[in-house]
Every structure is written in C-alpha cells, then in structure tokens.
Amino acid sequence: MSNKVIHALYNDDDILMDAVKKVKSAHHHIDEVFTPFPVHGLDKAMGLAPTKIAITSFLYGLVGLSFAIWMTNYMMIEDWPQDIGGKPNFSWFLNMPAFVPIMFELTVFFAAHLMVITFYMRSRLWPFKAAENPDVRTTDDHFLMEIAIHGNEEELTSLLNETGAVEIKVIDKE
Amino acid sequence: MYQFTGKLKTIALALMVIGAVGIISGFLATPSSVEEVKEHLHNAHNGHDAHAVAPAAHHEEAKAHDAHQEDHHAEAAHAEEGHGDSHAEHVFHQLKNRPWAAVYVALFFFFGVTLLVLAFNAIQRVAQAGWSIVLFRVMEGITGNLLPVTIILLVFLLLGSAHVHHLFVWMAEGTVDPTAANYDAIIDGKSWWLNVPGWTIRSIVYIVGWNLYRHLSRKASLAEDNETNLVSYRKNFKMSVAFLGFFLFTESMMSWDWIMSLDPHWFSTLFGWYVLATFMVSAVTVIAIVTVYLQSKGHLPFVNNSHIHDLAKFMFGFSIFWTYLWFSQFMLIWYADMPEETTYFVQRFEEYKLPFLAMIPMNFIFPILLLINSDYKRIPQFVIGAGVVVLLGHYLDVFVMIMPATVGGEWFIGIPEVGAILFFLGLFIYAVFSSIAKAPLLAKGNPFLHESETFHY
C-alpha cells in the first residue's frame, strides 16, 4: 500500500483550530499542521507534549556556571596566583566578587547558545537543508493540516469538508 | 463584600498587644547608667579571658584578642580609667539605642512595603496593565496601612529631632559647631542638606504627598465603581503619572534622609534604588500573600492561577533585581576598596556576618530556584513558602541597613526586635483588612476589567 496522506487547507486560524478539535474528537491522528505564524493554543488542541527545552537550558546554565568557577579558580588561584592590584588570591572565595561578572556571563552564554543549538538539532534545522514545505502558500496566508490515510479516504474527506477546508487534496507521499 | 470580623481581628489585636509588651520590655531592659554597663563589660571580659586559652580553632580570634589586650595594657599604664570609661559609654549609648532601633527597623520595613504597594498599584494604572485589575482592591486595601504607619514613622522621626532618641548621630549637639568637642567637619560639610529643619520639612512633604495620592486615588477608584463613563478612570490615570514622578524623587531622598544619614560619613549613589528594590520585591510578595489568603477564603472568585503566576514572576524578577543592586553596591566598593566607603561593609562583615550573608540564600538563591519553574509559580503553597522567606530576608536587609550605625556590635534579634515585628504586623493586618472590608473586592468600571477576569497565561 502506498503512503497516502490527505492535505486540508484553511485560510483562517480560528477555522483551523475548530477543525483540529473536530478531527481530534473523531479520533484521527494529525500528522502535521503547517502555519505561516504561531497559532496560540494549537499545540494544546493537537495534544502535543510540552517542550523540555527550558529544562535543558537550566542544565546548560549550570554547566556554564561550573565552567566559570573552574576556569577562574584554575587560572587566577591555582596556576599563577599573582598579586594584581592587591586583590586577595589565597583562595577562590576571597576573590569571588571579582569573578561574579564572568560567572554570570558564562552561565547566560552557555544557557542561551546550547539551548539554541539544541533547538536546531531537535527541529532539524541547518543551512542548505531542503525545505519541507508541502505547499508554498502555508508560508504566506494558508494553513495546512496533514492526516495519514489508512483506507478511510472517503470518511476523512467528508469530515474535513465539514470543517470549512478551502481545499482538500489526496497525495501519494514518495 | 469582605467582612473583617472575629478571628483575624483578634489575632491582629493580640499581635499588637504582644508586640507592644515586647517593645516596652526592650526599653525597660536598657541599662540605666554607664556604671551598669561597666559592670556587665567587666564580667564579659573575664569570661572571654578564660575562652582565649582555647586551642587552635580560635587561633585568630585569640590573636586578635591578645592584640587588643596589649593595646589595653599599654594604654592602661597611663589611662586605665579614661579608656574604660569611653568604651563603656560607647556601649551604653548603643544599648540605649537598641530598643529604638528595633522599633525603627520593623517600622521602616512595614512602611516601605506599604509604600511600594502604592507605587506598584500606580505603575499598574499608568501601564494600563490588563492582568491586574482584579487585584486592584487588594492593593488598595494594603495601602490602607499607609496612613497609620506613616503617622507613627513621622512621630518616630520627630522624636529623633527632639533628641528623645539618638539614632541619627548628625543631629547630636555640637556636630556643626567648630568650637564644640563634638565637632565633625564632614557632617558640617553636609549640613546644607543634613540639618534638622530641612530634614523635618522634607519628611513631612514626602509623607503628606504619598498619603494625598493614596487618598485621592482610592476615592477615584471607588467612584469608578458606579460610573458609566471614564471620568474617574482618566483622573486616576493622570494622578498616578504625577505620583510616580513625585515618588521617584521622594523615594530616593527618603532613603538618604531616613536610612543613609544614619551613617553620615558614608554615601552611595545607588542607595535609593537599592532601598526601592528591597521594598519592591517585598511589596509584590505581600500582594501575593494577601491575594492567596483572600482567595483561600473564597473572596476572590475572579482571581485564577495565572494572576498568581504573574505575581510570582514579579517576585522572581525583583528578587534578581534586588540581588543585582545589592551586589553592584557591594562589589564596586569591595573592588576599589577606598577607606571612606569600605568601612561600611567592613563593619557589616565583621559584626553582622550571619544576617549579612544570610541575605544571599534567602533573597536570591532560594526564591530563584523555587520560582524558576513555571508550574511552581501557579501553586499557592510554593508562592507563600517563597514569600515568607523573601519577607524575612528583606527584613534582615533593613536590619543590616539600620543596626550597624545605631547599635553596632551590640545587636541581637531578641525580644525588642521580634516584639516590634509583631506589633507592626498586627497593625498591618488590622489596617489592611479593615480597609479591604470597606469596598467590594472587584473594581468594577475599569475598562480593562473583562480582560483581567479572563486573563490567562
């Protein structure tokens, strides 16, 4: 059996939200929704799991903080403790206030950049990546819902027609 | 309508009575003469001698003590009497100051929190915030404490200028008289600002200005309830803009006059913001706690957990803001280490190590770790838990602002301090909840009310 999907196009985000709710309540699995802008509440309506990216960012921040503490301690206290303008360098704690700006910045740096890289990796984004756009209009003013067909083409088409879709296409994937 | 009856009223009055007893016993416990202090110091000194024999753990302390003793003996050779006298007299003044300072710390803390709730309310009006309208009556209720607490504050300050207490050393006799033994050239140089008449007039201007805005804004807010047009709303908006301008200047000057002038030889440029930040986070915390309390009693059906979430976000953000200012003030002075600035922190580090350093976990690390989680910010128990620690931490902040200059090393959080907290807490509960009971808890007539009721984050 070929991999057939149905593409339903909408031209309004409110209609799209209602359609998503209807399709979900009819117990069909929505593969993907393509929208030109973030639609508030769409993830909840689709039943997507909340993102964990904030947690990764927190952990990356801790890594950055640890790195900054290790770096300042190794460079300024252990490796070559010079007397620079009378700053106390007998222990890391004695000179700690001077290291706080570095600690803060490195925490933010690690938290921000590693989180962004995580986001790129998880959402498979990189330069020269081929766009996965099923219909160019979805980057401008149309919304597209993609549902896999498992021999229930007629039923799905009539359901989607009821939801106010402006265009319904059945497409062979690959 | 909220009814302020029964149990809470009894609790408030009981707190005030217990607090008053604590305050009075603090005054009764002060030594009545220098001789009494000498006796006390003598006993403590002997006790310490025995302690100094202790092993290496107390090495440094013992060394410091030895040095002190050597000093003492060297001087004792020619001025045994004189030295002992001046030290005992110094401690005598500090012990005399202690009950006053204890009252001042608690008084200033509750005053600052109330004032910043007023400012926060004004900010919400000026910013035309859409989320906070359902909390307006809670905030207005809390500012009901402003009049009683500022009256007590003004009386307290005037007692200072009448030489009843001696918290403000620059007010002492002879500090600006070049012929007096007590002459202080630095204070004299600042006397164009730090003089009793000017200081008194400024104090009255600040207090009258704030209370005037509170009165007019509350009146306009109540008038809004029964209006079908936006006349009162617009009036309140304009008043709040004017108030915030006035507040920005007076808050800064208030912090110089009432707190920074306790250490008249020391100055810091960001002190006004720093005082602002400590009360800002406390004010938002108090709003959150009172809201959660009223909500738990079922008086705020229109408040949902997104409102609590927003308040907790403000607690989180202002905690960081306070830490930023606290650290900036400390680090710049620590880094440059200029003697005339550094003494301020040297004293706090040596004599107030525990409260000074306890502020970092209480006001920064704990609220940060607890309130960084978006889910926790919606749970009232977490908000209350973080809030109580934050309030205690910021009480310590005010404590460390006021105590070193007034009682020095003779500080302790004992009966007078706790008594003062309880007294002003009782006053706060009484004034706030009787004020909340005077008006419906939903500020109708505000154009953003619907947005606020359906607010969802």
XYZ file of C-alpha atoms in Angstrom:
631
model
C 0.000 0.000 0.000
C 1.337 3.353 -0.948
C 1.738 6.000 1.724
C -1.231 8.262 1.080
C -1.893 11.448 3.019
C -4.668 13.976 2.880
C -3.912 17.705 2.842
C -6.637 20.057 4.018
C -6.049 23.768 3.516
C -7.629 26.541 5.570
C -7.389 30.293 5.284
C -8.167 31.309 8.842
C -6.563 30.274 12.122
C -9.864 30.195 14.024
C -11.354 27.772 11.480
C -8.160 25.744 11.646
C -8.407 25.474 15.452
C -12.012 24.286 15.232
C -11.025 21.796 12.533
C -8.182 20.425 14.645
C -10.534 19.932 17.583
C -13.118 18.184 15.378
C -10.564 15.869 13.810
C -9.137 15.027 17.223
C -12.570 14.301 18.662
C -13.201 11.961 15.710
C -10.038 10.129 16.837
C -7.888 10.712 13.775
C -4.195 11.237 14.209
C -2.988 14.568 12.799
C 0.484 14.083 11.360
C 1.421 17.726 10.936
C -0.038 21.227 10.783
C 1.751 23.881 8.716
C 1.023 27.524 9.600
C 2.545 30.829 8.477
C 2.716 32.089 12.109
C 2.364 30.660 15.623
C -1.265 29.862 16.351
C -1.884 30.280 20.082
C -3.172 27.081 21.665
C -2.623 24.889 18.608
C -0.184 22.611 20.438
C -2.719 22.045 23.210
C -5.511 21.338 20.732
C -3.300 18.830 18.910
C -2.330 17.231 22.199
C 1.408 17.781 21.761
C 3.639 17.186 24.782
C 5.079 20.349 26.357
C 8.627 21.225 25.379
C 11.506 20.361 27.709
C 13.855 22.944 26.236
C 13.680 25.186 29.319
C 14.975 22.301 31.435
C 17.908 21.727 29.082
C 18.662 25.435 29.222
C 18.747 25.375 33.032
C 21.173 22.463 32.971
C 23.366 24.172 30.363
C 23.409 27.231 32.640
C 24.697 25.080 35.484
C 27.400 23.750 33.168
C 28.385 27.320 32.281
C 28.495 28.315 35.947
C 30.654 25.308 36.811
C 32.955 26.061 33.897
C 33.365 29.670 35.019
C 34.126 28.634 38.598
C 36.654 26.041 37.450
C 38.254 28.447 34.992
C 38.643 31.379 37.391
C 39.893 29.092 40.138
C 42.422 27.361 37.903
C 43.743 30.490 36.190
C 43.684 33.043 38.981
C 44.238 30.964 42.107
C 45.947 27.672 41.268
C 48.049 28.156 38.164
C 49.635 31.542 38.645
C 48.360 33.478 41.668
C 49.853 36.919 41.056
C 49.238 39.951 43.198
C 47.237 42.144 40.843
C 46.411 45.443 42.490
C 46.234 43.903 45.946
C 43.332 41.589 45.165
C 43.345 38.645 47.573
C 44.190 35.397 45.775
C 44.781 32.988 48.657
C 41.523 31.241 47.889
C 38.784 31.442 45.317
C 36.227 32.691 47.852
C 38.361 35.628 48.926
C 38.398 36.944 45.374
C 34.927 35.715 44.456
C 33.193 39.093 43.894
C 35.646 39.856 41.093
C 34.669 36.611 39.335
C 30.909 37.105 39.552
C 30.570 39.062 36.289
C 32.372 36.235 34.454
C 30.288 33.601 36.215
C 27.094 35.384 35.291
C 28.026 35.932 31.667
C 29.230 32.385 31.102
C 26.070 30.995 32.698
C 23.955 33.050 30.311
C 26.226 32.264 27.362
C 26.065 28.508 27.876
C 22.345 28.501 28.688
C 21.456 30.574 25.618
C 23.718 29.133 22.946
C 23.468 25.487 23.872
C 19.705 25.815 24.101
C 19.566 27.339 20.617
C 21.776 24.574 19.240
C 19.562 22.024 20.967
C 16.570 23.616 19.324
C 18.196 23.444 15.887
C 19.150 19.807 16.351
C 15.795 18.698 17.696
C 13.855 20.525 14.980
C 16.394 19.516 12.296
C 17.286 22.975 11.080
C 20.572 23.788 9.381
C 21.851 25.799 6.420
C 21.264 24.244 2.959
C 18.595 21.990 4.387
C 15.884 21.314 1.822
C 12.614 22.956 2.873
C 9.876 20.503 3.840
C 7.051 22.651 2.661
C 4.070 20.761 1.272
C 2.532 23.904 -0.176
C 4.208 27.305 -0.615
C 1.031 29.102 0.427
C 1.493 27.890 4.023
C 4.313 30.401 4.473
C 2.043 33.238 3.488
C -1.661 33.040 4.271
C -2.811 29.403 4.304
C -2.924 26.731 6.992
C -2.447 23.079 6.095
C -3.405 20.003 8.070
C -1.851 16.678 7.056
C -3.505 13.382 8.008
C -2.381 9.901 7.015
C -4.950 7.745 5.223
C -5.467 4.182 6.316
C -8.172 3.163 3.862
C -10.613 5.718 5.198
C -10.261 8.307 2.454
C -13.973 8.985 1.906
C -14.784 9.357 5.569
C -11.871 11.736 6.151
C -12.679 13.829 3.095
C -16.268 14.354 4.152
C -15.219 15.148 7.721
C -12.678 17.707 6.523
C -15.215 19.205 4.112
C -17.489 19.869 7.061
C -14.722 21.715 8.930
C -14.563 24.507 6.376
C -11.460 23.490 4.456
C -10.975 25.583 1.321
C -9.094 22.812 -0.490
C -8.657 19.076 0.076
C -6.034 17.035 -1.738
C -5.070 13.400 -1.527
C -1.362 12.957 -2.106
C 0.926 9.986 -2.566
C 3.999 10.513 -0.423
C 7.104 9.282 -2.270
C -18.003 42.430 50.321
C -15.319 41.094 52.608
C -16.163 41.082 56.303
C -13.328 41.759 58.741
C -14.581 40.075 61.847
C -13.771 37.675 64.603
C -10.682 35.577 64.475
C -8.424 37.711 62.303
C -9.258 40.868 64.239
C -8.442 39.075 67.492
C -5.159 37.838 66.030
C -4.241 41.349 64.852
C -5.015 42.902 68.223
C -3.228 40.109 70.079
C -0.135 40.619 67.891
C -0.197 44.328 68.671
C -0.518 43.740 72.399
C 2.207 41.086 72.497
C 4.382 43.280 70.290
C 3.830 46.323 72.498
C 4.774 44.294 75.582
C 7.949 43.161 73.781
C 8.822 46.725 72.785
C 8.237 48.079 76.287
C 10.254 45.301 77.904
C 13.027 46.209 75.461
C 13.002 49.755 76.774
C 12.931 48.557 80.381
C 15.883 46.237 79.779
C 18.265 49.009 78.699
C 20.960 49.841 81.234
C 20.204 52.967 83.220
C 23.796 54.117 83.754
C 27.316 53.772 82.433
C 28.289 52.048 85.706
C 25.882 49.202 84.960
C 27.444 48.744 81.518
C 30.935 48.726 83.037
C 29.912 46.010 85.435
C 28.495 43.995 82.559
C 31.569 44.522 80.376
C 33.850 43.528 83.230
C 32.041 40.221 83.668
C 32.023 39.544 79.932
C 35.726 40.388 79.744
C 36.668 37.882 82.416
C 34.603 35.246 80.717
C 36.422 35.959 77.496
C 39.851 35.606 79.084
C 39.081 32.038 80.012
C 37.921 31.471 76.471
C 41.129 32.807 74.934
C 43.086 29.870 76.332
C 41.113 27.640 73.977
C 43.070 25.634 71.333
C 43.986 26.448 67.746
C 40.429 26.558 66.435
C 40.129 30.001 67.909
C 43.607 30.946 66.927
C 42.791 34.085 65.040
C 40.241 35.249 67.472
C 42.649 34.664 70.284
C 45.349 36.557 68.439
C 43.054 39.488 67.858
C 42.172 39.336 71.482
C 45.821 39.309 72.516
C 46.477 42.337 70.396
C 43.532 44.021 71.936
C 44.776 43.162 75.389
C 48.223 44.500 74.650
C 46.658 47.707 73.484
C 44.587 47.757 76.524
C 47.510 47.224 78.860
C 49.692 49.752 77.103
C 47.019 52.327 77.446
C 46.103 51.114 80.863
C 49.560 52.166 82.038
C 48.583 55.793 81.791
C 44.857 55.987 81.111
C 43.159 52.945 82.609
C 40.208 54.947 83.846
C 39.715 57.123 80.762
C 39.806 54.286 78.248
C 37.436 52.062 80.168
C 35.069 54.947 80.584
C 34.871 55.922 76.924
C 34.379 52.325 75.828
C 31.686 51.717 78.414
C 29.996 54.958 77.447
C 30.025 53.948 73.783
C 28.431 50.597 74.593
C 25.982 52.372 76.897
C 24.767 54.546 74.013
C 24.473 51.524 71.738
C 22.428 49.614 74.299
C 20.263 52.689 74.808
C 19.687 52.819 71.050
C 18.751 49.168 70.728
C 15.003 49.263 71.541
C 14.614 52.383 69.380
C 16.481 50.803 66.502
C 14.445 47.600 66.878
C 11.249 49.633 66.502
C 12.719 51.616 63.620
C 13.705 48.507 61.628
C 10.234 46.955 61.862
C 8.503 50.306 61.362
C 10.575 51.133 58.307
C 10.098 47.666 56.852
C 6.306 47.752 57.071
C 6.232 51.360 55.926
C 8.384 50.582 52.882
C 6.323 47.572 51.886
C 3.105 49.596 52.108
C 4.573 52.499 50.151
C 5.790 50.227 47.369
C 2.405 48.509 47.101
C 1.054 52.002 46.472
C 3.725 52.584 43.823
C 3.110 49.177 42.255
C -0.594 49.969 42.033
C 0.220 53.301 40.379
C 2.514 51.530 37.905
C -0.280 49.106 37.009
C -2.618 52.028 36.340
C -0.119 54.008 34.301
C 0.963 50.952 32.289
C -2.734 50.172 31.663
C -1.951 46.605 32.592
C -4.678 44.199 31.571
C -3.991 41.409 34.047
C -4.023 43.146 37.423
C -7.409 44.897 37.601
C -8.906 42.098 39.717
C -6.105 42.692 42.244
C -6.628 46.470 42.493
C -8.817 46.285 45.570
C -6.326 44.020 47.285
C -3.530 46.506 46.574
C -5.677 49.467 47.619
C -6.565 47.605 50.803
C -2.894 47.047 51.613
C -2.179 50.746 51.139
C -4.780 51.343 53.866
C -1.816 50.724 56.167
C -0.003 53.772 54.761
C -1.699 56.422 56.903
C -1.244 54.741 60.320
C 2.291 53.573 59.595
C 3.475 56.925 58.217
C 1.974 58.758 61.200
C 3.940 56.512 63.554
C 7.005 56.963 61.380
C 6.704 60.740 61.428
C 6.290 60.765 65.213
C 9.312 58.498 65.490
C 11.412 60.781 63.292
C 10.303 63.902 65.146
C 11.261 62.238 68.436
C 14.718 61.962 66.884
C 14.923 65.653 66.047
C 13.641 66.389 69.574
C 16.623 64.399 70.945
C 14.408 61.801 72.615
C 16.397 59.102 70.849
C 19.838 59.334 69.257
C 19.682 57.153 66.180
C 20.767 59.999 63.902
C 24.229 60.973 65.099
C 24.416 64.050 62.899
C 21.593 65.575 64.969
C 23.679 65.498 68.140
C 24.622 68.771 69.831
C 27.785 70.413 68.568
C 28.449 68.369 65.429
C 28.396 71.544 63.320
C 29.879 73.901 65.904
C 33.646 74.295 65.301
C 34.216 75.225 68.932
C 32.463 72.153 70.332
C 34.315 68.986 71.372
C 31.828 67.028 69.313
C 32.598 68.982 66.099
C 32.571 66.889 62.930
C 33.870 68.641 59.824
C 32.387 66.032 57.473
C 28.905 66.437 58.904
C 29.385 70.191 58.880
C 30.167 69.984 55.171
C 26.891 68.191 54.596
C 24.831 70.424 56.841
C 23.299 72.242 53.866
C 21.281 69.045 53.378
C 21.504 67.308 56.750
C 20.017 69.895 59.085
C 17.076 69.309 61.394
C 14.658 71.931 59.997
C 15.234 70.920 56.366
C 15.093 67.248 57.220
C 11.836 67.676 59.146
C 10.199 69.686 56.380
C 11.258 67.123 53.754
C 9.938 64.261 55.876
C 6.574 65.957 56.187
C 6.454 66.732 52.451
C 7.138 63.100 51.485
C 4.580 61.691 53.905
C 1.871 64.210 53.042
C 2.467 63.728 49.307
C 2.177 59.957 49.413
C -0.889 59.988 51.644
C -2.556 62.607 49.459
C -2.167 60.433 46.379
C -3.350 57.364 48.266
C -6.460 59.197 49.435
C -7.357 60.715 46.061
C -6.590 57.584 44.065
C -8.675 55.420 46.377
C -11.536 57.914 46.163
C -11.417 57.956 42.374
C -11.190 54.171 42.279
C -14.321 53.813 44.435
C -16.115 56.417 42.325
C -15.304 54.352 39.218
C -17.498 51.511 40.507
C -20.722 53.410 39.924
C -19.753 55.312 36.821
C -20.722 54.562 33.238
C -18.108 56.915 31.770
C -14.327 57.060 32.141
C -14.002 60.363 34.031
C -12.674 58.867 37.268
C -10.561 56.365 35.389
C -8.812 59.145 33.442
C -8.418 61.253 36.560
C -6.819 58.333 38.371
C -4.512 57.680 35.432
C -3.242 61.263 35.415
C -2.861 61.304 39.181
C -0.842 58.102 39.042
C 1.504 59.550 36.412
C 2.082 62.603 38.592
C 2.524 60.444 41.681
C 5.125 58.230 40.059
C 7.158 61.304 39.139
C 6.893 62.602 42.697
C 7.558 59.153 44.131
C 10.745 58.601 42.142
C 12.363 61.685 43.650
C 10.936 61.404 47.148
C 11.760 57.704 47.467
C 15.383 58.399 46.684
C 15.579 61.376 49.029
C 13.693 59.472 51.711
C 16.299 56.727 51.607
C 19.112 59.283 52.056
C 17.313 61.104 54.845
C 15.970 58.210 56.854
C 18.493 55.421 56.231
C 21.739 56.620 54.665
C 22.048 59.545 57.110
C 22.341 57.001 59.926
C 25.907 56.649 58.597
C 26.527 60.307 57.787
C 30.161 59.729 56.791
C 29.223 57.207 54.139
C 27.441 57.650 50.831
C 26.449 55.507 47.890
C 24.872 56.685 44.664
C 22.639 53.703 44.002
C 21.342 53.542 47.566
C 17.911 54.919 46.658
C 17.311 52.224 44.044
C 18.634 49.608 46.361
C 16.104 50.558 49.048
C 13.481 50.692 46.299
C 14.366 47.181 45.143
C 14.225 45.641 48.603
C 10.739 47.024 49.186
C 9.558 46.380 45.637
C 10.080 42.640 45.933
C 8.596 42.638 49.439
C 5.570 44.603 48.220
C 4.827 42.185 45.386
C 5.258 39.307 47.830
C 2.817 40.868 50.275
C 0.281 41.394 47.473
C 0.665 37.736 46.527
C 0.274 36.504 50.118
C -2.794 38.644 50.841
C -4.314 37.590 47.499
C -3.732 33.908 48.181
C -5.191 34.315 51.680
C -8.351 36.046 50.430
C -8.634 33.538 47.600
C -8.413 30.620 50.029
C -11.304 32.157 51.971
C -13.318 32.328 48.743
C -13.452 36.110 48.445
C -11.699 36.358 45.084
C -13.538 34.002 42.708
C -12.335 36.045 39.708
C -8.649 35.511 40.507
C -7.168 32.495 38.739
C -3.777 30.851 38.953
C -2.477 32.934 36.035
C -2.724 36.026 38.244
C -0.760 34.207 40.949
C 1.700 33.128 38.274
C 2.225 36.745 37.230
C 2.770 37.899 40.805
C 5.260 35.081 41.331
C 7.062 36.152 38.157
C 7.367 39.639 39.614
C 8.694 38.155 42.871
C 11.229 36.179 40.872
C 12.277 39.122 38.705
C 12.510 41.661 41.508
C 14.489 39.189 43.632
C 17.091 39.176 40.884
C 16.839 42.942 40.582
C 17.463 43.347 44.318
C 20.453 40.991 44.142
C 21.818 42.903 41.178
C 21.713 46.194 43.076
C 22.922 44.672 46.346
C 25.868 43.071 44.605
C 26.622 46.119 42.465
C 26.810 48.314 45.538
C 28.951 45.794 47.388
C 31.245 44.799 44.546
C 32.103 48.312 43.403
C 33.077 49.270 46.952
C 34.911 45.969 47.599
C 36.807 46.238 44.333
C 38.054 49.809 44.717
C 38.449 49.386 48.486
C 38.571 53.105 49.228
C 38.714 53.511 53.001
C 35.900 56.051 53.326
C 33.494 53.727 51.502
C 34.789 50.362 52.638
C 34.266 50.902 56.376
C 30.545 50.489 55.767
C 30.971 46.901 54.577
C 33.900 46.093 56.858
C 31.648 46.707 59.825
C 28.875 44.603 58.311
C 31.265 41.787 57.539
C 32.850 41.745 60.961
C 29.898 42.372 63.217
C 26.941 41.225 61.090
C 28.342 38.288 59.179
C 25.364 35.989 59.700
C 22.490 38.342 58.724
C 24.609 39.984 56.023
C 25.449 36.707 54.305
C 22.104 35.021 55.073
C 20.505 37.527 52.730
C 22.082 35.865 49.692
C 20.423 32.449 50.089
C 17.186 33.928 51.443
C 16.692 36.733 48.942
C 18.348 35.250 45.900
C 19.171 31.561 45.727
C 16.037 30.202 47.404
C 13.398 32.244 45.526
C 15.304 31.782 42.263
C 15.409 28.019 42.492
C 11.853 27.732 43.774
C 10.169 30.190 41.432
C 12.089 29.472 38.235
C 9.649 26.662 37.470
C 6.544 27.828 35.654
C 4.357 25.175 37.304
C 5.501 26.041 40.827
C 4.593 29.681 40.268
C 0.950 28.630 39.968
C 0.861 26.702 43.237
C -0.176 28.968 46.154
C 1.795 26.931 48.705
C 5.043 27.489 46.820
C 4.329 31.197 46.418
C 3.585 31.532 50.144
C 6.650 29.460 51.060
C 8.966 31.525 48.894
C 7.187 34.697 50.025
C 7.746 34.118 53.732
C 11.477 33.502 53.201
C 11.726 36.559 50.942
C 9.997 38.772 53.514
C 12.235 37.533 56.336
C 15.264 38.063 54.090
C 14.289 41.615 53.319
C 13.579 42.318 56.975
C 17.199 41.257 57.542
C 18.204 43.637 54.767
C 16.590 46.581 56.560
C 18.103 45.277 59.803
C 21.582 45.348 58.303
C 20.918 48.829 56.890
C 19.925 50.327 60.245
C 21.502 48.361 63.089
C 25.267 48.736 62.445
C 25.039 52.525 62.624
C 22.882 52.563 65.734
C 23.802 49.632 67.980
C 26.999 48.412 66.307
C 28.208 45.125 67.726
C 25.520 45.053 70.430
C 22.884 43.659 68.063
C 20.710 40.646 68.656
C 17.354 39.558 67.309
C 15.657 39.241 70.651
C 12.507 40.361 72.414
C 12.525 44.040 71.334
C 13.147 43.153 67.670
C 10.560 40.372 67.498
C 8.145 42.473 69.569
C 8.432 45.338 67.092
C 7.838 42.993 64.146
C 4.741 41.536 65.819
C 3.396 44.971 66.709
C 3.684 46.308 63.187
C 2.455 43.028 61.721
C -0.645 43.301 63.901
C -1.108 46.917 62.859
C -0.660 45.893 59.227
C -3.249 43.108 59.451
C -5.701 45.365 61.250
C -5.334 48.331 58.905
C -5.221 46.265 55.720
C -8.173 44.001 56.337
C -10.388 46.723 57.762
C -9.568 48.725 54.639
C -10.339 45.756 52.358
C -13.668 45.311 54.155
C -14.703 48.853 53.223
C -15.174 48.245 49.498
C -16.276 45.471 47.147
C -13.343 43.277 46.117
C -13.977 43.683 42.405
C -13.099 47.086 40.948
C -15.976 47.474 38.535
C -15.993 50.260 35.962
C -12.399 49.754 34.906
C -12.252 49.386 31.124
C -9.759 46.524 31.403
C -11.795 44.540 33.896
C -13.031 41.917 31.461
C -9.542 41.347 30.095
C -8.307 40.869 33.633
C -11.080 38.450 34.567
C -10.416 36.265 31.554
C -6.653 36.682 31.884
C -4.881 33.505 31.045
C -1.216 32.868 30.661
